[in-house]
Short mmCIF file of C-alpha atoms in Angstrom, two decimals:
data_model
loop_
_atom_site.label_atom_id
_atom_site.label_comp_id
_atom_site.label_asym_id
_atom_site.label_seq_id
_atom_site.Cartn_x
_atom_site.Cartn_y
_atom_site.Cartn_z
CA MET A 9 52.50 146.29 89.02
CA SER A 10 54.08 146.36 92.48
CA SER A 11 55.69 149.49 93.90
CA PRO A 12 59.50 149.81 93.96
CA ILE A 13 59.43 149.33 97.73
CA GLU A 14 57.40 146.15 97.44
CA THR A 15 59.81 144.85 94.79
CA LEU A 16 62.78 145.65 97.00
CA ARG A 17 61.11 143.84 99.90
CA GLN A 18 60.60 140.78 97.71
CA GLU A 19 64.22 140.98 96.56
CA GLY A 20 65.36 140.79 100.18
CA LEU A 21 66.34 144.36 101.07
CA PRO A 22 66.80 144.27 104.87
CA GLU A 23 63.92 145.49 107.02
CA GLN A 24 65.98 148.34 108.50
CA ALA A 25 66.74 149.70 105.03
CA LEU A 26 63.08 149.39 104.09
CA ALA A 27 62.18 151.26 107.27
CA TYR A 28 64.50 154.12 106.26
CA LEU A 29 62.73 154.33 102.90
CA THR A 30 59.21 154.15 104.27
CA ALA A 31 59.93 156.86 106.84
CA LEU A 32 60.55 159.36 104.03
CA PRO A 33 57.75 161.56 102.67
CA GLU A 34 55.87 159.80 99.84
CA GLU A 35 57.53 161.57 96.90
CA GLN A 36 61.07 161.18 98.27
CA GLN A 37 60.32 157.57 99.15
CA GLN A 38 59.34 156.81 95.56
CA THR A 39 62.36 158.64 94.12
CA LEU A 40 64.88 156.89 96.34
CA ALA A 41 63.28 153.44 96.16
CA GLN A 42 63.13 153.68 92.37
CA GLN A 43 66.81 154.62 92.28
CA VAL A 44 67.80 151.78 94.61
CA LEU A 45 65.89 149.37 92.39
CA SER A 46 67.32 150.75 89.16
CA THR A 47 70.89 150.48 90.50
CA MET A 48 70.18 146.91 91.60
CA GLN A 49 68.93 145.97 88.14
CA LYS A 50 71.94 147.56 86.45
CA LYS A 51 74.31 145.64 88.72
CA ASP A 52 72.41 142.39 88.08
CA GLU A 53 72.69 142.82 84.32
CA ARG A 54 76.36 143.62 84.55
CA VAL A 55 77.14 140.47 86.53
CA GLU A 56 75.10 138.24 84.25
CA LYS A 57 76.90 139.58 81.20
CA ALA A 58 80.28 139.10 82.83
CA LEU A 59 79.50 135.50 83.71
CA SER A 60 78.64 134.78 80.08
CA ARG A 61 81.67 136.63 78.76
CA ALA A 62 83.98 134.86 81.18
CA LEU A 63 83.44 131.67 79.17
CA ASP A 64 85.05 133.31 76.14
CA VAL A 65 88.51 133.18 77.68
CA VAL A 66 88.25 129.52 78.56
CA PRO A 67 89.82 127.12 76.04
CA ALA A 68 87.12 125.19 74.14
CA PRO A 69 87.83 121.75 75.68
CA LEU A 70 87.34 123.14 79.19
CA ARG A 71 84.33 125.28 78.40
CA ARG A 72 81.76 122.68 79.41
CA THR A 73 83.31 122.14 82.82
CA VAL A 74 83.63 125.86 83.43
CA ARG A 75 80.05 126.49 82.27
CA LYS A 76 78.94 123.97 84.86
CA MET A 77 81.06 125.72 87.47
CA LEU A 78 79.67 129.15 86.71
CA PHE A 79 76.06 128.42 85.98
CA SER A 80 75.06 125.29 87.89
CA MET B 19 69.97 171.59 110.68
CA THR B 20 72.04 170.31 107.78
CA THR B 21 75.68 169.87 108.79
CA MET B 22 78.67 168.93 106.67
CA ASP B 23 78.30 165.33 107.88
CA HIS B 24 74.79 165.26 106.38
CA LEU B 25 76.17 166.49 103.05
CA ALA B 26 79.00 163.95 103.11
CA GLU B 27 76.52 161.12 103.64
CA GLN B 28 74.31 162.42 100.85
CA THR B 29 77.24 162.45 98.43
CA LYS B 30 78.33 158.94 99.45
CA LEU B 31 74.84 157.56 98.87
CA GLU B 32 74.66 159.28 95.49
CA ARG B 33 77.97 157.64 94.61
CA LEU B 34 76.71 154.20 95.61
CA LEU B 35 73.55 154.67 93.56
CA GLN B 36 75.54 156.08 90.64
CA VAL B 37 73.42 159.21 90.33
CA ASP B 38 74.48 162.81 89.81
CA GLU B 39 75.95 164.64 92.77
CA GLY B 40 73.26 166.79 94.38
CA SER B 41 70.34 164.85 92.92
CA LEU B 42 69.29 163.35 96.28
CA GLY B 43 69.31 166.59 98.26
CA PHE B 44 66.45 165.46 100.51
CA VAL B 45 68.70 162.76 102.00
CA ALA B 46 70.67 165.48 103.80
CA GLU B 47 67.55 166.23 105.84
CA GLN B 48 67.70 162.77 107.44
CA GLU B 49 69.70 161.76 110.52
CA VAL B 50 73.35 161.19 109.60
CA GLN B 51 73.55 157.86 111.41
CA ALA B 52 70.36 156.60 109.77
CA THR B 53 71.58 157.52 106.27
CA ARG B 54 74.97 155.95 106.95
CA ALA B 55 73.35 152.72 108.17
CA PHE B 56 71.05 152.72 105.12
CA ARG B 57 74.00 153.16 102.75
CA GLN B 58 75.97 150.38 104.44
CA GLN B 59 72.99 148.00 104.34
CA LEU B 60 72.43 148.83 100.70
CA SER B 61 76.07 148.23 99.83
CA GLU B 62 75.94 144.86 101.59
CA PHE B 63 72.63 144.02 99.89
CA TYR B 64 74.10 144.70 96.43
CA TYR B 65 77.21 142.71 97.25
CA GLN B 66 75.37 139.71 98.64
CA ARG B 67 73.11 139.49 95.59
CA HIS B 68 76.20 138.66 93.55
CA GLN B 69 78.46 137.12 96.12
CA ASP B 70 77.82 133.65 94.74
CA ALA B 71 78.69 134.81 91.20
CA PHE B 72 81.81 136.58 92.48
CA HIS B 73 82.79 133.41 94.30
CA ARG B 74 82.36 131.30 91.16
CA LEU B 75 84.35 133.75 89.05
CA ALA B 76 87.03 133.81 91.73
CA GLY B 77 87.10 130.02 91.50
CA LEU B 78 87.61 130.27 87.75
CA SER B 79 90.31 132.88 88.22
CA LYS B 80 92.16 130.57 90.61
CA LEU B 81 92.39 127.92 87.85
CA LEU B 82 94.18 130.33 85.54
CA PRO B 83 97.75 131.60 85.73
CA ILE B 84 97.97 135.04 87.36
CA SER B 85 98.73 136.72 84.01
CA ALA B 86 95.60 135.19 82.41
CA SER B 87 93.52 136.21 85.44
CA ALA B 88 94.78 139.76 85.05
CA LYS B 89 93.78 139.73 81.37
CA LEU B 90 90.38 138.30 82.27
CA ALA B 91 89.84 141.08 84.81
CA MET B 92 90.91 143.87 82.48
CA ASN B 93 89.52 142.74 79.14
CA LEU B 94 86.34 140.96 80.05
CA LEU B 95 85.18 141.61 83.57
CA GLY B 96 85.95 145.27 84.06
CA PRO B 97 86.60 147.11 87.32
CA VAL B 98 83.16 146.65 88.93
CA LEU B 99 83.19 142.87 88.80
CA ALA B 100 86.90 142.59 89.38
CA ALA B 101 86.37 144.47 92.65
CA GLY B 102 83.71 141.99 93.76
CA ILE B 103 85.78 138.99 92.73
CA ALA B 104 88.87 140.33 94.50
CA CYS B 105 86.96 140.17 97.77
CA GLU B 106 86.31 136.45 97.19
CA LEU B 107 89.94 135.58 96.45
CA PRO B 108 92.45 134.53 99.10
CA LYS B 109 94.29 137.74 100.06
CA ASP B 110 97.71 136.57 98.78
CA ARG B 111 96.28 135.63 95.39
CA ALA B 112 94.38 138.96 95.26
CA ALA B 113 97.55 140.87 96.16
CA LYS B 114 99.56 139.03 93.46
CA LEU B 115 96.84 139.76 90.94
CA ALA B 116 96.85 143.44 91.95
CA GLY B 117 100.59 143.45 91.24
CA ARG B 118 99.86 142.43 87.63
CA LEU B 119 97.15 145.00 87.02
CA PRO B 120 98.03 148.46 85.70
CA THR B 121 97.54 151.23 88.25
CA ASP B 122 94.91 153.06 86.20
CA PHE B 123 92.79 149.89 86.16
CA LEU B 124 93.37 149.36 89.87
CA ALA B 125 92.34 152.96 90.51
CA LYS B 126 89.05 152.31 88.67
CA LEU B 127 88.62 149.02 90.52
CA SER B 128 89.18 150.70 93.88
CA LEU B 129 86.14 152.90 93.25
CA TYR B 130 84.00 149.79 93.71
CA LEU B 131 85.99 148.07 96.42
CA GLU B 132 84.37 147.90 99.84
CA PRO B 133 87.18 148.70 102.32
CA SER B 134 85.47 146.73 105.10
CA ARG B 135 85.82 143.60 102.94
CA ALA B 136 89.05 144.41 101.20
CA GLY B 137 91.16 145.62 104.13
CA ALA B 138 93.25 142.44 104.32
CA ILE B 139 93.87 142.46 100.57
CA ILE B 140 94.94 146.09 100.57
CA ALA B 141 97.31 145.40 103.44
CA ALA B 142 98.93 142.67 101.35
CA VAL B 143 99.42 144.84 98.23
CA ASP B 144 102.82 146.38 97.62
CA GLU B 145 103.05 149.88 99.16
CA ASP B 146 104.49 151.47 96.01
CA HIS B 147 101.54 150.14 94.05
CA ILE B 148 99.02 151.59 96.51
CA VAL B 149 100.74 154.98 96.46
CA GLU B 150 100.66 154.94 92.66
CA VAL B 151 96.93 154.08 92.68
CA ALA B 152 96.35 156.94 95.13
CA ARG B 153 98.15 159.27 92.71
CA HIS B 154 95.59 158.35 90.05
CA LEU B 155 92.72 158.84 92.49
CA ILE B 156 94.03 162.28 93.47
CA ALA B 157 94.37 163.26 89.79
CA GLN B 158 90.81 162.08 89.14
CA GLN B 159 89.58 163.85 92.29
CA GLU B 160 88.14 160.61 93.65
CA PHE B 161 88.19 161.79 97.22
CA ILE B 162 85.41 159.56 98.53
CA THR B 163 87.41 156.48 97.53
CA LEU B 164 90.66 157.90 98.80
CA ALA B 165 89.04 158.75 102.12
CA SER B 166 87.51 155.29 102.43
CA PHE B 167 90.97 153.71 102.46
CA VAL B 168 92.45 155.92 105.15
CA THR B 169 91.55 153.41 107.86
CA VAL B 170 92.85 150.32 106.05
CA ILE B 171 96.27 151.45 104.86
CA SER B 172 99.42 151.55 106.94
CA GLU B 173 100.73 154.78 108.46
CA SER B 174 103.77 154.79 106.17
CA THR B 175 101.52 154.44 103.10
CA LEU B 176 99.27 157.19 104.38
CA ARG B 177 102.29 159.43 104.96
CA ARG B 178 103.47 158.94 101.36
CA ILE B 179 100.01 159.61 99.97
CA ILE B 180 99.69 162.79 102.03
CA GLN B 181 103.08 163.91 100.74
CA GLN B 182 101.78 163.35 97.21
CA VAL B 183 98.77 165.57 97.81
CA GLY B 184 101.27 168.29 98.71
CA ASN B 185 99.85 171.73 99.42
CA ASP B 186 96.61 171.15 97.58
CA GLY B 187 94.44 172.28 100.49
CA LEU B 188 91.16 171.56 98.72
CA SER B 189 92.08 167.91 98.12
CA LEU B 190 93.21 167.52 101.72
CA LEU B 191 89.98 169.03 102.91
CA LYS B 192 87.84 166.78 100.77
CA VAL B 193 89.60 163.66 101.98
CA GLY B 194 88.98 164.73 105.57
CA PHE B 195 85.37 165.55 104.78
CA TYR B 196 84.65 162.05 103.43
CA VAL B 197 86.65 159.96 105.91
CA GLU B 198 84.28 157.27 107.18
CA GLU B 199 85.83 156.68 110.60
CA LYS B 200 86.31 160.22 111.84
CA THR B 201 88.73 159.11 114.57
CA ALA B 202 91.16 158.36 111.72
CA LEU B 203 91.34 162.11 111.14
CA ASN B 204 93.81 162.29 114.02
CA ASN B 205 96.28 160.19 111.98
CA VAL B 206 95.73 162.28 108.89
CA VAL B 207 96.07 165.67 110.59
CA THR B 208 99.10 164.54 112.60
CA LEU B 209 100.85 163.70 109.33
CA LEU B 210 100.11 167.09 107.76
CA SER B 211 102.98 169.56 107.67
CA GLU B 212 102.34 173.10 108.94
CA GLN B 213 102.32 174.27 105.34
CA GLN B 214 99.65 171.70 104.45
CA ARG B 215 97.56 172.77 107.44
CA ARG B 216 97.78 176.38 106.30
CA ALA B 217 96.87 175.27 102.77
CA LEU B 218 93.76 173.65 104.22
CA PHE B 219 92.64 176.97 105.70
CA LEU B 220 93.48 178.88 102.55
CA ALA B 221 91.35 176.46 100.52
CA ALA B 222 88.49 176.82 102.99
CA ASP B 223 88.64 180.57 102.53
CA GLU B 224 89.02 180.53 98.74
CA HIS B 225 86.24 178.00 98.18
CA SER B 226 83.87 179.16 100.94
CA LEU B 227 84.33 175.86 102.75
CA TRP B 228 84.87 177.07 106.30
CA PRO B 229 81.97 175.00 107.68
CA ALA B 230 83.56 171.89 106.12
CA VAL B 231 86.90 172.56 107.83
CA LEU B 232 85.30 173.40 111.14
CA SER B 233 83.09 170.32 111.05
CA LEU B 234 86.22 168.17 111.34
CA LEU B 235 87.50 169.85 114.50
CA PRO B 236 85.33 168.01 117.08
CA TYR B 237 86.72 164.67 115.85
CA LEU B 238 90.33 165.62 116.62
CA ASN B 239 92.03 165.01 119.94
CA ASP B 240 92.54 167.97 122.31
CA THR B 241 96.13 168.60 121.23
CA LEU B 242 95.29 168.72 117.55
CA GLN B 243 92.21 170.84 118.24
CA GLY B 244 94.47 173.35 119.97
CA GLU B 245 97.10 173.32 117.22
CA MET B 246 94.58 173.73 114.42
CA SER B 247 92.55 176.39 116.25
CA ASN B 248 95.63 178.50 116.98
CA LEU B 249 96.89 178.16 113.43
CA ALA B 250 93.52 179.27 112.04
CA ALA B 251 93.47 182.19 114.46
CA GLU B 252 96.78 183.41 113.07
CA GLY B 253 95.23 183.83 109.62
CA GLU B 254 94.19 187.10 108.03
CA GLU B 255 91.38 188.99 109.73
CA GLN B 256 89.31 189.15 106.57
CA ALA B 257 89.37 185.36 106.20
CA ARG B 258 88.49 184.79 109.85
CA ASP B 259 85.66 187.28 109.58
CA LYS B 260 84.30 185.32 106.61
CA LEU B 261 84.58 182.18 108.73
CA VAL B 262 82.31 183.61 111.44
CA ARG B 263 79.78 184.81 108.88
CA ALA B 264 79.80 181.40 107.17
CA VAL B 265 79.13 179.69 110.49
CA ALA B 266 76.30 182.10 111.30
CA GLN B 267 74.76 181.47 107.91
CA GLN B 268 75.03 177.70 108.20
CA GLY B 269 73.91 177.65 111.83
CA ASP B 270 76.30 175.02 113.21
CA TRP B 271 78.20 177.09 115.79
CA TYR B 272 79.56 174.31 117.95
CA PRO B 273 82.87 173.65 116.10
CA LEU B 274 83.72 177.37 116.07
CA LEU B 275 82.95 177.80 119.75
CA LEU B 276 84.94 174.67 120.52
CA SER B 277 87.93 176.12 118.66
CA TRP B 278 87.73 179.22 120.88
CA THR B 279 87.98 177.05 123.98
CA ARG B 280 91.15 175.45 122.60
CA MET B 281 93.12 178.50 121.49
CA SER B 282 95.48 180.78 123.38
CA GLN B 283 94.08 183.80 125.23
CA GLU B 284 95.65 186.15 122.70
CA ASN B 285 94.12 184.32 119.75
CA LEU B 286 90.77 184.08 121.50
CA GLU B 287 90.76 187.82 122.02
CA SER B 288 91.46 188.55 118.38
CA SER B 289 88.88 185.96 117.28
CA ILE B 290 85.97 187.33 119.26
CA ARG B 291 86.74 190.93 118.33
CA LEU B 292 86.26 190.40 114.62
CA PRO B 293 84.05 192.87 112.72
CA ALA B 294 81.32 190.24 112.24
CA LEU B 295 80.96 189.98 116.00
CA HIS B 296 80.45 193.73 116.22
CA GLU B 297 77.04 193.22 114.64
CA GLU B 298 74.37 192.95 117.30
CA ALA B 299 72.33 190.12 115.78
CA LEU B 300 75.40 188.01 115.19
CA LEU B 301 76.89 188.70 118.60
CA ARG B 302 73.61 187.87 120.35
CA GLU B 303 73.35 184.64 118.36
CA CYS B 304 76.90 183.81 119.37
CA MET B 305 76.09 184.35 123.06
CA ALA B 306 72.95 182.22 122.75
CA GLN B 307 74.94 179.43 121.12
CA LEU B 308 77.56 179.57 123.88
CA GLU B 309 74.77 178.98 126.36
CA LYS B 310 73.10 176.32 124.22
CA HIS B 311 76.32 174.32 124.01
CA ASN B 312 77.11 174.91 127.65
CA LEU B 313 80.49 176.42 126.86
CA GLN B 314 80.41 179.49 129.12
CA GLN B 315 82.41 177.63 131.75
CA ALA B 316 85.10 176.77 129.23
CA LEU B 317 85.31 180.48 128.34
CA PRO B 318 84.90 182.12 131.78
CA ASN B 319 86.27 185.54 130.80
CA PHE B 320 84.51 185.71 127.46
CA THR B 321 82.47 188.84 128.14
CA GLU B 322 85.46 190.62 129.69
CA LEU B 323 87.39 190.10 126.47
CA LEU B 324 84.70 191.78 124.38
CA THR B 325 85.34 195.35 123.29
CA GLU B 326 83.39 198.19 124.89
CA GLU B 327 81.42 198.50 121.70
CA GLN B 328 80.44 194.83 121.85
CA GLN B 329 79.51 195.09 125.52
CA ALA B 330 77.31 198.07 124.71
CA LEU B 331 75.52 196.02 122.05
CA LEU B 332 74.69 193.41 124.65
CA ALA B 333 73.67 195.87 127.37
#
């Protein structure tokens, strides 16, 4: 399993932000990187849910078009 | 040395990461500028991850009547997403939508709004509505958010919000503490009444927040530095003595020494003759700090103003 910092690098966290994290002492680095990652995952989930729920307010005949608009 | 700016940055990062206040104490040991840059990059990173989704939802919102969009935002999306989507809407549409949203929802939404992105939208929102949202933020003690909007609202809006805070010195202090662009403090302090300025000092004394008040001084222009320094010097001796001791304990002497250079001769005399400065260790530290910050020239008659007892301590 990759470290939180490696995951954040793969997810596209800018180099400068990664440099801030890696300059911290090991334990602090892990704590902060883990927190940054956890917040990112929470935000991702929240947006995904909202996109799905947004379809609920769309009248049935338009739902297909809107689904395409939101998820294509 | 950990200054109030370090602590403000720590708290702002904790807010962004949605963790308990104080849980990332080690962040305050880092350079303020580096932590600020990290927080801003992180905020942008989170936003950009979902910018496409926000844009699509904004597109959907544009197809609906404003009232339906408002319902969508409140009932399904919630404040976090609504804040992101607002930034992807044309500012007029966003401002109209804001007009349809209840102020308590807007107050929640504003917690997640990035002022650097939302400045134009905020400028387009009705002033009464913004003042009402600010009232909610004050009641909920959301000072980081309130402070983040100081630079993007008009002076008349700011004036009305400051009037709403009234003589709650602690709230005023916290807003100042968290203001992102410290040059904006000049606008804020200029708009404070004398009573509000005094309330600020009273709060600093009551809540042991003298270092927080003093940390704001270097960001003010010369005139305001003078006004605030003289006003503080007119306070009770006991409070001013606590101020000096708080500074000595925290270690950041510069703002206090700067205030001495800005005040009247009479106030300077009473400030440097406080009981705390009749303690040898403290007085010697004070002299060393004057030298360190190269402020002897700005206070040429400093040693002459010391009492005989103080001069004997230094002999």
